[in-house]
Amino acid sequence: MKKSIVTFVLLTLVSCKKEVANPADAIYFGGEILTMEGDKANYAEAVVIKDGKILFVGSKSEAEKFHGDKTEMKDLEGKTMMPGFIDPHLHPILGSVILNTKFASPFDWNFPWGKVAAIRGHKPFMNKVVEYDKALKDPSEQLIVWGYMEPFHGSMSRTELDSISITRPIVVWQYSAHEMFFNTAALKKFKITEAETKGNSQIDHKRGRFVEAGFFSVALPKLAPYLMGEKVMKEAMEKFSSVVHLGGITTVGDMALGSSGSMETDLKMTATILDNPNTPFRIQYTPDLNTLGVINGDGEKTLAIVKELEQKKSPRMVVGHSIKLFSDGAFFGQAFQVEAPGYNDGHQGEWIMQPERLHKTMRFWWNAGYTIHIHCNGSGGLTAILDELEILQKENPKKDHRLTIEHFGESSVAQAKRIADLGAVVSANPYYLFSMGDKFSGDKILGKKRGSELVRLGSLLKNKVPFALHTDFTMAPLQPLLLAWVAANRVTADGNLLAPEERVPVYNALQGITSNAAFVLRMDDITGSIEAGKKADFVILQENPLKIEPIKLKDIKILETVFEGKSFPVK
């Protein structure tokens, strides 16, 4: 009888247990949850997630009201959780292709499969090419070496590459990926004749040099079939995916859909990873209108193609209502346009889109209602953009246009204010300062003052210009915390502090890889901060970036990412 009474009481208690109306899939608690909501640090005790989205952010006691029978309780054990990092400007196809080349860069690279040490000096660089040449068994197999930079490696020419081999096709790919040098065997293999390059100021056939439009329009199409074979690209995309995850990134902005020469090909290639449910990130695509415009002509035909592309969506793939244009040339190759007094050695920059064509194309897409992103590295390129933007704002004013200056290498204080006045935003690459600040500060290039003030984020912050930070991978390693570290410290690869007045507080640097990055991509409604209704995208860190010395920021260990509620430990 006594046993029956006890059983009755237990059954009564179970039946009286309050049912949870909307039980969570998981509740995160027990650590420092930095939401990145607002202009200063805000923390939450707990985050509730359900069906891949954030259901509640707030106190642990309130979060427990969502605790159902199948809810996972995720104790952070004192670690820090933030929104998943966002890289708003990189190139999955190009980056993957470069991952399959041989590296000879002036800077160290760390990958999931190992470290690649820096190479500096002309002789060490050439010795590295020779080493790669001897390691290949097939004497006819092409050798493509990426990472060359004239300031670190000295001059390069077809003759020098011929001295290594007159039978093996050898290509040296400049770090910026906007320039290549071919030996004679490579010119023959890829069927690049002197006749088709004659009269092109951006091609020096004798030196085997192809730069900017000469590279994109002549050299790259000839190499593409060899660089982008189906089997090769599948392996390359898997490498790319592992590098993205290692950096704690849950959202990627592909800022040049069509870099393979075909937008459909780009989408097909990236689908090899995006169709995989174990890929822990999404990609938003922005069509490259320089390539597409050349092929189809600027205007209505191109617009029709872009509108069709916008319909292509999947859980990890979306084509944004945005387009990409170009102004001046590459940063690392010193092809960017510099306003007076110009380069100290007297050389001139290059245009990717001549100002007249750029202005015409800006006008078309502005009036079509698209967000415009423009590749821009120098003050001359920036003025070309801002002059047209000023006209467009007078003719057809827009408050929230988010026209984005991409890269933002060399500029003036006055231009930072002008960006603010015209309502533009910036997606900057602070690695420019880290890698090239010392070299460009030399007397032969920009001089001490202009060279030290590269990527002037402090001026943007002072003028309340929203800015994101990006890698433009492989222009910088896929490490958002390294970008934030450069922005907050302005220390170069050689350990020098440059223009400390242009540093920004750590919190603002973190905005550049979370909330502001989402803002420039117009994805701030779904990601970029920990807020109810947004995707459950998080990164879990060993330490709180706001509670350590700024100089240690890049060394924080990334433990795990969470993509739409699913956990992906970083191994």
Coordinates of N, CA, C and O in Angstrom, one line a residue, residues 396-494:
N396 N 19.8 62.2 -57.8 CA 18.9 61.2 -57.3 C 19.3 60.8 -55.9 O 19.9 59.7 -55.7
P397 N 19.1 61.7 -54.9 CA 19.6 61.5 -53.6 C 19.0 60.3 -52.9 O 17.9 59.9 -53.0
K398 N 19.9 59.6 -52.1 CA 19.6 58.4 -51.4 C 20.3 58.5 -50.0 O 21.5 58.8 -49.9
K399 N 19.5 58.2 -49.0 CA 20.1 58.2 -47.6 C 20.9 56.9 -47.3 O 21.9 57.0 -46.7
D400 N 20.3 55.8 -47.6 CA 20.9 54.5 -47.1 C 21.3 53.7 -48.4 O 20.9 52.6 -48.6
H401 N 22.2 54.3 -49.1 CA 22.7 53.7 -50.4 C 23.8 52.7 -50.1 O 24.0 51.7 -50.9
R402 N 24.6 52.9 -49.1 CA 25.7 52.0 -48.7 C 26.7 51.7 -49.8 O 27.2 50.6 -49.9
L403 N 26.9 52.7 -50.7 CA 28.0 52.5 -51.6 C 29.2 52.3 -50.9 O 29.6 53.1 -50.0
T404 N 29.9 51.2 -51.2 CA 31.1 50.8 -50.4 C 32.4 50.9 -51.1 O 32.6 50.4 -52.2
I405 N 33.3 51.6 -50.5 CA 34.7 51.7 -50.9 C 35.4 50.4 -50.5 O 35.5 50.2 -49.3
E406 N 35.8 49.6 -51.4 CA 36.5 48.3 -51.1 C 38.0 48.4 -51.1 O 38.5 48.9 -52.1
H407 N 38.6 48.1 -50.0 CA 40.1 48.1 -49.8 C 40.6 49.3 -49.0 O 41.2 49.2 -48.0
F408 N 40.4 50.5 -49.6 CA 40.7 51.7 -48.9 C 42.2 51.8 -48.5 O 42.5 51.9 -47.3
G409 N 43.1 51.7 -49.5 CA 44.5 51.7 -49.2 C 45.1 53.0 -48.8 O 45.3 53.3 -47.6
E410 N 45.4 53.9 -49.8 CA 46.0 55.2 -49.6 C 44.9 56.2 -49.8 O 44.2 56.2 -50.8
S411 N 44.8 57.2 -48.8 CA 43.8 58.2 -48.9 C 44.3 59.4 -48.1 O 45.3 59.4 -47.4
S412 N 43.4 60.4 -48.0 CA 43.7 61.6 -47.2 C 42.7 61.8 -46.1 O 41.6 61.2 -46.2
V413 N 43.0 62.6 -45.1 CA 42.1 62.9 -44.1 C 40.8 63.6 -44.6 O 39.7 63.3 -44.2
A414 N 41.0 64.5 -45.6 CA 39.9 65.2 -46.2 C 39.0 64.2 -46.9 O 37.7 64.4 -46.9
Q415 N 39.5 63.2 -47.5 CA 38.7 62.2 -48.2 C 37.8 61.4 -47.2 O 36.7 61.0 -47.5
A416 N 38.4 61.1 -46.0 CA 37.6 60.4 -45.0 C 36.3 61.2 -44.7 O 35.2 60.7 -44.5
K417 N 36.5 62.5 -44.5 CA 35.3 63.4 -44.2 C 34.4 63.4 -45.4 O 33.1 63.4 -45.3
R418 N 34.9 63.4 -46.6 CA 34.1 63.5 -47.8 C 33.2 62.2 -47.9 O 32.1 62.2 -48.4
I419 N 33.8 61.1 -47.6 CA 33.1 59.8 -47.6 C 31.9 59.9 -46.7 O 30.8 59.5 -47.0
A420 N 32.1 60.5 -45.5 CA 31.0 60.6 -44.5 C 30.0 61.6 -45.0 O 28.8 61.3 -44.9
D421 N 30.4 62.7 -45.6 CA 29.4 63.7 -46.1 C 28.5 63.1 -47.2 O 27.4 63.5 -47.4
L422 N 29.0 62.2 -48.0 CA 28.3 61.6 -49.1 C 27.6 60.3 -48.7 O 26.9 59.7 -49.6
G423 N 27.7 59.9 -47.5 CA 26.9 58.7 -47.0 C 27.5 57.4 -47.4 O 26.8 56.4 -47.4
A424 N 28.7 57.3 -47.9 CA 29.3 56.1 -48.3 C 29.8 55.3 -47.1 O 29.9 55.9 -46.0
V425 N 30.2 54.0 -47.3 CA 30.8 53.2 -46.2 C 32.0 52.6 -46.8 O 32.3 52.7 -48.0
V426 N 32.8 51.9 -45.9 CA 34.1 51.4 -46.3 C 34.2 49.9 -45.8 O 33.8 49.6 -44.7
S427 N 34.8 49.1 -46.7 CA 35.2 47.8 -46.4 C 36.7 47.8 -46.6 O 37.2 47.8 -47.7
A428 N 37.5 47.8 -45.5 CA 38.9 48.0 -45.6 C 39.7 46.7 -45.4 O 39.3 45.8 -44.7
N429 N 40.9 46.8 -45.9 CA 41.9 45.7 -45.7 C 43.1 46.2 -44.9 O 44.0 46.7 -45.5
P430 N 43.0 46.1 -43.6 CA 44.1 46.6 -42.7 C 45.4 45.9 -42.9 O 46.5 46.4 -42.5
Y431 N 45.4 44.7 -43.5 CA 46.6 43.9 -43.7 C 47.6 44.7 -44.7 O 48.8 44.5 -44.7
Y432 N 47.0 45.6 -45.5 CA 47.8 46.5 -46.3 C 48.9 47.2 -45.4 O 50.1 47.2 -45.8
L433 N 48.5 47.7 -44.3 CA 49.4 48.4 -43.4 C 50.4 47.4 -42.8 O 51.6 47.7 -42.8
F434 N 49.9 46.3 -42.3 CA 50.8 45.3 -41.7 C 51.9 44.8 -42.7 O 53.1 44.8 -42.4
S435 N 51.5 44.5 -43.9 CA 52.4 44.0 -44.9 C 53.3 45.0 -45.6 O 54.5 44.7 -45.9
M436 N 52.7 46.1 -45.9 CA 53.4 47.1 -46.8 C 53.7 48.4 -46.2 O 54.3 49.3 -46.9
G437 N 53.3 48.7 -45.0 CA 53.5 50.0 -44.4 C 55.0 50.4 -44.4 O 55.3 51.5 -44.7
D438 N 55.9 49.5 -44.0 CA 57.3 49.8 -43.9 C 57.9 50.1 -45.3 O 58.6 51.0 -45.5
K439 N 57.5 49.3 -46.3 CA 58.0 49.4 -47.6 C 57.5 50.7 -48.3 O 58.2 51.5 -48.9
F440 N 56.2 50.9 -48.2 CA 55.6 52.1 -48.8 C 56.0 53.4 -48.2 O 55.8 54.5 -48.7
S441 N 56.5 53.3 -46.9 CA 56.9 54.5 -46.2 C 58.3 55.0 -46.7 O 58.8 56.0 -46.3
G442 N 58.9 54.2 -47.5 CA 60.2 54.5 -48.0 C 60.2 55.7 -48.9 O 59.2 56.0 -49.5
D443 N 61.4 56.3 -49.1 CA 61.5 57.5 -50.0 C 61.1 57.2 -51.4 O 60.6 58.1 -52.1
K444 N 61.3 56.0 -51.9 CA 61.1 55.7 -53.3 C 59.6 55.5 -53.7 O 59.2 55.6 -54.8
I445 N 58.7 55.3 -52.7 CA 57.3 55.0 -53.0 C 56.4 56.1 -52.6 O 56.0 57.0 -53.4
L446 N 56.0 56.2 -51.3 CA 55.1 57.2 -50.8 C 55.7 58.2 -49.9 O 55.1 59.3 -49.6
G447 N 56.8 57.8 -49.2 CA 57.4 58.6 -48.2 C 56.8 58.3 -46.8 O 55.7 57.7 -46.7
K448 N 57.5 58.8 -45.8 CA 57.1 58.4 -44.4 C 55.7 58.7 -44.0 O 55.0 57.8 -43.5
K449 N 55.2 59.9 -44.3 CA 53.9 60.3 -43.8 C 52.8 59.5 -44.5 O 52.0 58.9 -43.9
R450 N 52.8 59.6 -45.8 CA 51.7 58.9 -46.6 C 51.8 57.4 -46.4 O 50.7 56.7 -46.3
G451 N 53.0 56.9 -46.4 CA 53.1 55.4 -46.3 C 52.7 54.9 -44.9 O 52.2 53.8 -44.8
S452 N 52.9 55.7 -43.9 CA 52.5 55.3 -42.5 C 51.0 55.4 -42.3 O 50.5 54.8 -41.3
E453 N 50.3 56.2 -43.1 CA 48.9 56.4 -42.8 C 48.0 55.6 -43.7 O 46.8 55.9 -43.8
L454 N 48.5 54.5 -44.3 CA 47.6 53.6 -45.0 C 46.5 53.1 -44.2 O 46.6 52.9 -43.0
V455 N 45.3 52.9 -44.9 CA 44.1 52.3 -44.2 C 43.8 53.1 -42.9 O 43.8 52.6 -41.8
R456 N 43.5 54.4 -43.1 CA 43.3 55.3 -42.0 C 41.9 55.1 -41.3 O 41.0 55.9 -41.5
L457 N 41.8 54.1 -40.6 CA 40.5 53.7 -39.9 C 40.1 54.7 -38.8 O 39.0 55.0 -38.6
G458 N 41.2 55.3 -38.1 CA 40.9 56.3 -37.1 C 40.2 57.5 -37.7 O 39.2 58.1 -37.0
S459 N 40.5 57.9 -38.9 CA 39.9 59.1 -39.5 C 38.4 58.7 -39.9 O 37.5 59.5 -39.8
L460 N 38.2 57.4 -40.3 CA 36.8 57.0 -40.6 C 36.0 57.0 -39.3 O 34.8 57.5 -39.3
L461 N 36.5 56.5 -38.2 CA 35.8 56.5 -36.9 C 35.5 57.9 -36.5 O 34.3 58.2 -36.0
K462 N 36.4 58.8 -36.6 CA 36.2 60.2 -36.2 C 35.1 60.8 -37.0 O 34.3 61.6 -36.4
N463 N 34.9 60.4 -38.2 CA 33.9 61.0 -39.1 C 32.6 60.1 -39.1 O 31.7 60.4 -39.9
K464 N 32.6 59.1 -38.2 CA 31.4 58.2 -38.0 C 31.0 57.5 -39.3 O 29.9 57.3 -39.6
V465 N 32.1 57.1 -40.0 CA 31.9 56.3 -41.2 C 31.9 54.8 -40.8 O 32.9 54.3 -40.3
P466 N 30.8 54.1 -41.1 CA 30.8 52.6 -40.7 C 31.9 51.9 -41.6 O 32.0 52.1 -42.8
F467 N 32.7 51.1 -41.0 CA 33.7 50.4 -41.7 C 33.7 48.9 -41.3 O 33.6 48.5 -40.2
A468 N 33.9 48.1 -42.3 CA 34.1 46.6 -42.1 C 35.6 46.3 -42.4 O 36.3 47.1 -43.0
L469 N 36.0 45.1 -42.0 CA 37.4 44.7 -42.3 C 37.3 43.4 -43.1 O 36.6 42.5 -42.7
H470 N 38.2 43.2 -44.1 CA 38.2 42.0 -44.9 C 39.6 41.6 -45.2 O 40.6 42.4 -45.1
T471 N 39.7 40.3 -45.7 CA 41.0 39.8 -46.1 C 41.3 39.9 -47.6 O 42.5 39.9 -48.0
D472 N 40.3 39.9 -48.4 CA 40.4 39.8 -49.8 C 41.3 38.6 -50.2 O 42.2 38.6 -51.0
F473 N 41.1 37.5 -49.4 CA 41.9 36.3 -49.5 C 42.2 36.0 -50.9 O 41.3 35.9 -51.8
T474 N 43.5 35.8 -51.3 CA 44.7 35.6 -50.4 C 45.5 36.9 -50.3 O 46.7 36.8 -50.0
M475 N 44.9 38.1 -50.3 CA 45.7 39.3 -50.1 C 46.1 39.4 -48.6 O 47.0 40.1 -48.2
A476 N 45.3 38.7 -47.7 CA 45.6 38.5 -46.3 C 45.2 37.2 -45.9 O 44.3 36.6 -46.5
P477 N 45.8 36.6 -44.8 CA 45.4 35.3 -44.3 C 43.9 35.4 -43.8 O 43.4 36.5 -43.4
L478 N 43.2 34.3 -43.9 CA 41.8 34.2 -43.5 C 41.7 34.2 -42.0 O 41.3 33.2 -41.4
Q479 N 42.1 35.3 -41.3 CA 42.1 35.4 -39.9 C 41.5 36.7 -39.5 O 42.2 37.7 -39.3
P480 N 40.2 36.8 -39.3 CA 39.6 38.1 -38.9 C 40.2 38.7 -37.6 O 40.3 39.9 -37.5
L481 N 40.6 37.9 -36.7 CA 41.2 38.4 -35.4 C 42.5 39.1 -35.8 O 42.9 40.1 -35.1
L482 N 43.2 38.7 -36.8 CA 44.5 39.3 -37.2 C 44.1 40.7 -37.8 O 44.8 41.7 -37.5
L483 N 43.1 40.8 -38.6 CA 42.6 42.1 -39.1 C 42.3 43.1 -38.0 O 42.7 44.2 -38.0
A484 N 41.5 42.6 -37.0 CA 41.2 43.4 -35.8 C 42.4 43.9 -35.1 O 42.5 45.0 -34.6
W485 N 43.4 42.9 -35.0 CA 44.6 43.2 -34.3 C 45.4 44.4 -35.0 O 45.9 45.3 -34.3
V486 N 45.5 44.3 -36.3 CA 46.1 45.4 -37.0 C 45.4 46.7 -36.8 O 46.0 47.8 -36.6
A487 N 44.1 46.7 -36.9 CA 43.3 47.9 -36.8 C 43.5 48.6 -35.4 O 43.5 49.8 -35.3
A488 N 43.6 47.7 -34.4 CA 43.7 48.3 -33.0 C 45.1 48.6 -32.6 O 45.3 49.5 -31.7
N489 N 46.1 48.1 -33.3 CA 47.5 48.3 -32.9 C 48.4 49.0 -33.9 O 49.3 49.7 -33.6
R490 N 48.1 48.8 -35.2 CA 48.8 49.4 -36.3 C 50.3 49.1 -36.2 O 51.2 50.0 -36.4
V491 N 50.6 47.9 -36.0 CA 52.0 47.4 -36.0 C 52.2 46.6 -37.2 O 51.4 45.8 -37.7
T492 N 53.4 46.8 -37.8 CA 53.7 46.2 -39.1 C 54.3 44.8 -38.9 O 54.7 44.4 -37.8
A493 N 54.5 44.1 -40.1 CA 55.2 42.8 -40.0 C 56.6 42.9 -39.5 O 57.1 41.9 -38.9
D494 N 57.2 44.1 -39.6 CA 58.6 44.2 -39.1 C 58.6 44.8 -37.6 O 59.6 45.1 -37.1

